Amino acid sequence: MHFQWLNTLRLAAILAGLPMLVYWAGKEQALDLESGFSVGLLGGIALSQLSMVLYAIRFRTVLTTVGIHLPIMTALRMTALSLFYYFFVPLSVGSDITKFVKLKAANHNAFDSASAIVIDHMVGLSSLIILAGSVFVWHRPIDIDIPTAAGGALIMVVVLGVAVGALRYHRSHSGRDSASISNLLKGIWRHRFTVLFALALALAMHSSMILA
């Protein structure tokens, strides 16, 4: 009963916080509320909330690649909490720590939980690279030859591949480390269509954040 009242108070605080923020912005003249409520503001709020929902669905989708299945509401609560600690823990590691601790508290395997967090980061970074690359090709902010840029990117991928291979070779004396990395890569390939779906969610999430 105590925890139920605590959760109710938390929900009430969250629901009251947004109107208070809008009121404060109006008092500080950051928003012109006297001339009427801005439709753009309402749309921005809706898109920002949509991006959080998409983020939660993306993380929930990534978790299925390691055999962890979360209810959508649990994923939403975990995502909201992880975003909160992301801004208040040094080095921005609060989000990852929160997710790992919550998954571990739910008796999920530590390696599976860590693997899902790593895969989620890979998906998020890939989506940002795709969006940035698309804008760069479309807008061309600097005068650069596209084939040259593509060749440079290919060289970077090869260099990174060689570096990862060298690291795995260096760690080959430890069968556990080698097996862990191998299992992670095999899991990504085995669930490649799920990972691609998560990538599509990440693209939609970042796009909604940009529009907001």
mmCIF file with all atom_site columns, N, CA and C in Angstrom, residues 147-174:
data_model
loop_
_atom_site.group_PDB
_atom_site.id
_atom_site.type_symbol
_atom_site.label_atom_id
_atom_site.label_alt_id
_atom_site.label_comp_id
_atom_site.label_asym_id
_atom_site.label_entity_id
_atom_site.label_seq_id
_atom_site.pdbx_PDB_ins_code
_atom_site.Cartn_x
_atom_site.Cartn_y
_atom_site.Cartn_z
_atom_site.occupancy
_atom_site.B_iso_or_equiv
_atom_site.pdbx_formal_charge
_atom_site.auth_seq_id
_atom_site.auth_comp_id
_atom_site.auth_asym_id
_atom_site.auth_atom_id
_atom_site.pdbx_PDB_model_num
ATOM 1  N N  . PRO A 1 147 ? 32.128 10.704  -53.577 1.00 0.00 ? 147 PRO A N  1
ATOM 2  C CA . PRO A 1 147 ? 32.877 9.441   -53.658 1.00 0.00 ? 147 PRO A CA 1
ATOM 3  C C  . PRO A 1 147 ? 34.105 9.417   -52.755 1.00 0.00 ? 147 PRO A C  1
ATOM 4  N N  . THR A 1 148 ? 34.771 10.570  -52.636 1.00 0.00 ? 148 THR A N  1
ATOM 5  C CA . THR A 1 148 ? 35.932 10.640  -51.743 1.00 0.00 ? 148 THR A CA 1
ATOM 6  C C  . THR A 1 148 ? 35.515 10.422  -50.293 1.00 0.00 ? 148 THR A C  1
ATOM 7  N N  . ALA A 1 149 ? 34.405 11.062  -49.914 1.00 0.00 ? 149 ALA A N  1
ATOM 8  C CA . ALA A 1 149 ? 33.910 10.895  -48.549 1.00 0.00 ? 149 ALA A CA 1
ATOM 9  C C  . ALA A 1 149 ? 33.501 9.447   -48.286 1.00 0.00 ? 149 ALA A C  1
ATOM 10 N N  . ALA A 1 150 ? 32.844 8.825   -49.281 1.00 0.00 ? 150 ALA A N  1
ATOM 11 C CA . ALA A 1 150 ? 32.432 7.429   -49.124 1.00 0.00 ? 150 ALA A CA 1
ATOM 12 C C  . ALA A 1 150 ? 33.650 6.513   -48.997 1.00 0.00 ? 150 ALA A C  1
ATOM 13 N N  . GLY A 1 151 ? 34.683 6.816   -49.799 1.00 0.00 ? 151 GLY A N  1
ATOM 14 C CA . GLY A 1 151 ? 35.916 6.027   -49.703 1.00 0.00 ? 151 GLY A CA 1
ATOM 15 C C  . GLY A 1 151 ? 36.576 6.176   -48.348 1.00 0.00 ? 151 GLY A C  1
ATOM 16 N N  . GLY A 1 152 ? 36.562 7.409   -47.830 1.00 0.00 ? 152 GLY A N  1
ATOM 17 C CA . GLY A 1 152 ? 37.123 7.633   -46.495 1.00 0.00 ? 152 GLY A CA 1
ATOM 18 C C  . GLY A 1 152 ? 36.362 6.892   -45.422 1.00 0.00 ? 152 GLY A C  1
ATOM 19 N N  . ALA A 1 153 ? 35.020 6.896   -45.549 1.00 0.00 ? 153 ALA A N  1
ATOM 20 C CA . ALA A 1 153 ? 34.206 6.162   -44.578 1.00 0.00 ? 153 ALA A CA 1
ATOM 21 C C  . ALA A 1 153 ? 34.484 4.663   -44.652 1.00 0.00 ? 153 ALA A C  1
ATOM 22 N N  . LEU A 1 154 ? 34.669 4.147   -45.878 1.00 0.00 ? 154 LEU A N  1
ATOM 23 C CA . LEU A 1 154 ? 34.968 2.720   -46.045 1.00 0.00 ? 154 LEU A CA 1
ATOM 24 C C  . LEU A 1 154 ? 36.307 2.375   -45.392 1.00 0.00 ? 154 LEU A C  1
ATOM 25 N N  . ILE A 1 155 ? 37.281 3.251   -45.569 1.00 0.00 ? 155 ILE A N  1
ATOM 26 C CA . ILE A 1 155 ? 38.592 3.017   -44.955 1.00 0.00 ? 155 ILE A CA 1
ATOM 27 C C  . ILE A 1 155 ? 38.475 2.999   -43.434 1.00 0.00 ? 155 ILE A C  1
ATOM 28 N N  . MET A 1 156 ? 37.654 3.917   -42.881 1.00 0.00 ? 156 MET A N  1
ATOM 29 C CA . MET A 1 156 ? 37.460 3.945   -41.436 1.00 0.00 ? 156 MET A CA 1
ATOM 30 C C  . MET A 1 156 ? 36.830 2.656   -40.941 1.00 0.00 ? 156 MET A C  1
ATOM 31 N N  . VAL A 1 157 ? 35.853 2.140   -41.693 1.00 0.00 ? 157 VAL A N  1
ATOM 32 C CA . VAL A 1 157 ? 35.206 0.879   -41.308 1.00 0.00 ? 157 VAL A CA 1
ATOM 33 C C  . VAL A 1 157 ? 36.214 -0.262  -41.313 1.00 0.00 ? 157 VAL A C  1
ATOM 34 N N  . VAL A 1 158 ? 37.073 -0.288  -42.354 1.00 0.00 ? 158 VAL A N  1
ATOM 35 C CA . VAL A 1 158 ? 38.088 -1.342  -42.440 1.00 0.00 ? 158 VAL A CA 1
ATOM 36 C C  . VAL A 1 158 ? 39.064 -1.246  -41.270 1.00 0.00 ? 158 VAL A C  1
ATOM 37 N N  . VAL A 1 159 ? 39.490 -0.003  -40.980 1.00 0.00 ? 159 VAL A N  1
ATOM 38 C CA . VAL A 1 159 ? 40.423 0.195   -39.866 1.00 0.00 ? 159 VAL A CA 1
ATOM 39 C C  . VAL A 1 159 ? 39.799 -0.262  -38.550 1.00 0.00 ? 159 VAL A C  1
ATOM 40 N N  . LEU A 1 160 ? 38.532 0.106   -38.343 1.00 0.00 ? 160 LEU A N  1
ATOM 41 C CA . LEU A 1 160 ? 37.848 -0.318  -37.125 1.00 0.00 ? 160 LEU A CA 1
ATOM 42 C C  . LEU A 1 160 ? 37.716 -1.833  -37.066 1.00 0.00 ? 160 LEU A C  1
ATOM 43 N N  . GLY A 1 161 ? 37.437 -2.446  -38.224 1.00 0.00 ? 161 GLY A N  1
ATOM 44 C CA . GLY A 1 161 ? 37.334 -3.902  -38.272 1.00 0.00 ? 161 GLY A CA 1
ATOM 45 C C  . GLY A 1 161 ? 38.649 -4.571  -37.911 1.00 0.00 ? 161 GLY A C  1
ATOM 46 N N  . VAL A 1 162 ? 39.743 -4.028  -38.442 1.00 0.00 ? 162 VAL A N  1
ATOM 47 C CA . VAL A 1 162 ? 41.065 -4.573  -38.117 1.00 0.00 ? 162 VAL A CA 1
ATOM 48 C C  . VAL A 1 162 ? 41.362 -4.393  -36.630 1.00 0.00 ? 162 VAL A C  1
ATOM 49 N N  . ALA A 1 163 ? 40.972 -3.225  -36.080 1.00 0.00 ? 163 ALA A N  1
ATOM 50 C CA . ALA A 1 163 ? 41.214 -2.962  -34.662 1.00 0.00 ? 163 ALA A CA 1
ATOM 51 C C  . ALA A 1 163 ? 40.446 -3.937  -33.782 1.00 0.00 ? 163 ALA A C  1
ATOM 52 N N  . VAL A 1 164 ? 39.180 -4.183  -34.149 1.00 0.00 ? 164 VAL A N  1
ATOM 53 C CA . VAL A 1 164 ? 38.376 -5.144  -33.382 1.00 0.00 ? 164 VAL A CA 1
ATOM 54 C C  . VAL A 1 164 ? 38.964 -6.545  -33.490 1.00 0.00 ? 164 VAL A C  1
ATOM 55 N N  . GLY A 1 165 ? 39.403 -6.901  -34.706 1.00 0.00 ? 165 GLY A N  1
ATOM 56 C CA . GLY A 1 165 ? 40.024 -8.215  -34.891 1.00 0.00 ? 165 GLY A CA 1
ATOM 57 C C  . GLY A 1 165 ? 41.296 -8.367  -34.079 1.00 0.00 ? 165 GLY A C  1
ATOM 58 N N  . ALA A 1 166 ? 42.099 -7.293  -34.046 1.00 0.00 ? 166 ALA A N  1
ATOM 59 C CA . ALA A 1 166 ? 43.330 -7.343  -33.258 1.00 0.00 ? 166 ALA A CA 1
ATOM 60 C C  . ALA A 1 166 ? 43.023 -7.469  -31.768 1.00 0.00 ? 166 ALA A C  1
ATOM 61 N N  . LEU A 1 167 ? 41.965 -6.769  -31.332 1.00 0.00 ? 167 LEU A N  1
ATOM 62 C CA . LEU A 1 167 ? 41.582 -6.857  -29.922 1.00 0.00 ? 167 LEU A CA 1
ATOM 63 C C  . LEU A 1 167 ? 41.130 -8.268  -29.561 1.00 0.00 ? 167 LEU A C  1
ATOM 64 N N  . ARG A 1 168 ? 40.363 -8.869  -30.444 1.00 0.00 ? 168 ARG A N  1
ATOM 65 C CA . ARG A 1 168 ? 39.906 -10.236 -30.189 1.00 0.00 ? 168 ARG A CA 1
ATOM 66 C C  . ARG A 1 168 ? 41.087 -11.210 -30.172 1.00 0.00 ? 168 ARG A C  1
ATOM 67 N N  . TYR A 1 169 ? 42.041 -10.989 -31.071 1.00 0.00 ? 169 TYR A N  1
ATOM 68 C CA . TYR A 1 169 ? 43.223 -11.856 -31.093 1.00 0.00 ? 169 TYR A CA 1
ATOM 69 C C  . TYR A 1 169 ? 44.037 -11.681 -29.808 1.00 0.00 ? 169 TYR A C  1
ATOM 70 N N  . HIS A 1 170 ? 44.116 -10.417 -29.353 1.00 0.00 ? 170 HIS A N  1
ATOM 71 C CA . HIS A 1 170 ? 44.875 -10.146 -28.132 1.00 0.00 ? 170 HIS A CA 1
ATOM 72 C C  . HIS A 1 170 ? 44.221 -10.805 -26.923 1.00 0.00 ? 170 HIS A C  1
ATOM 73 N N  . ARG A 1 171 ? 42.892 -10.903 -26.974 1.00 0.00 ? 171 ARG A N  1
ATOM 74 C CA . ARG A 1 171 ? 42.167 -11.497 -25.849 1.00 0.00 ? 171 ARG A CA 1
ATOM 75 C C  . ARG A 1 171 ? 41.922 -12.998 -26.029 1.00 0.00 ? 171 ARG A C  1
ATOM 76 N N  . SER A 1 172 ? 42.489 -13.551 -27.057 1.00 0.00 ? 172 SER A N  1
ATOM 77 C CA . SER A 1 172 ? 42.224 -14.964 -27.354 1.00 0.00 ? 172 SER A CA 1
ATOM 78 C C  . SER A 1 172 ? 42.698 -15.898 -26.254 1.00 0.00 ? 172 SER A C  1
ATOM 79 N N  . HIS A 1 173 ? 43.603 -15.398 -25.385 1.00 0.00 ? 173 HIS A N  1
ATOM 80 C CA . HIS A 1 173 ? 44.057 -16.251 -24.287 1.00 0.00 ? 173 HIS A CA 1
ATOM 81 C C  . HIS A 1 173 ? 42.953 -16.462 -23.257 1.00 0.00 ? 173 HIS A C  1
ATOM 82 N N  . SER A 1 174 ? 41.962 -15.580 -23.289 1.00 0.00 ? 174 SER A N  1
ATOM 83 C CA . SER A 1 174 ? 40.839 -15.714 -22.372 1.00 0.00 ? 174 SER A CA 1
ATOM 84 C C  . SER A 1 174 ? 39.638 -16.210 -23.147 1.00 0.00 ? 174 SER A C  1
#
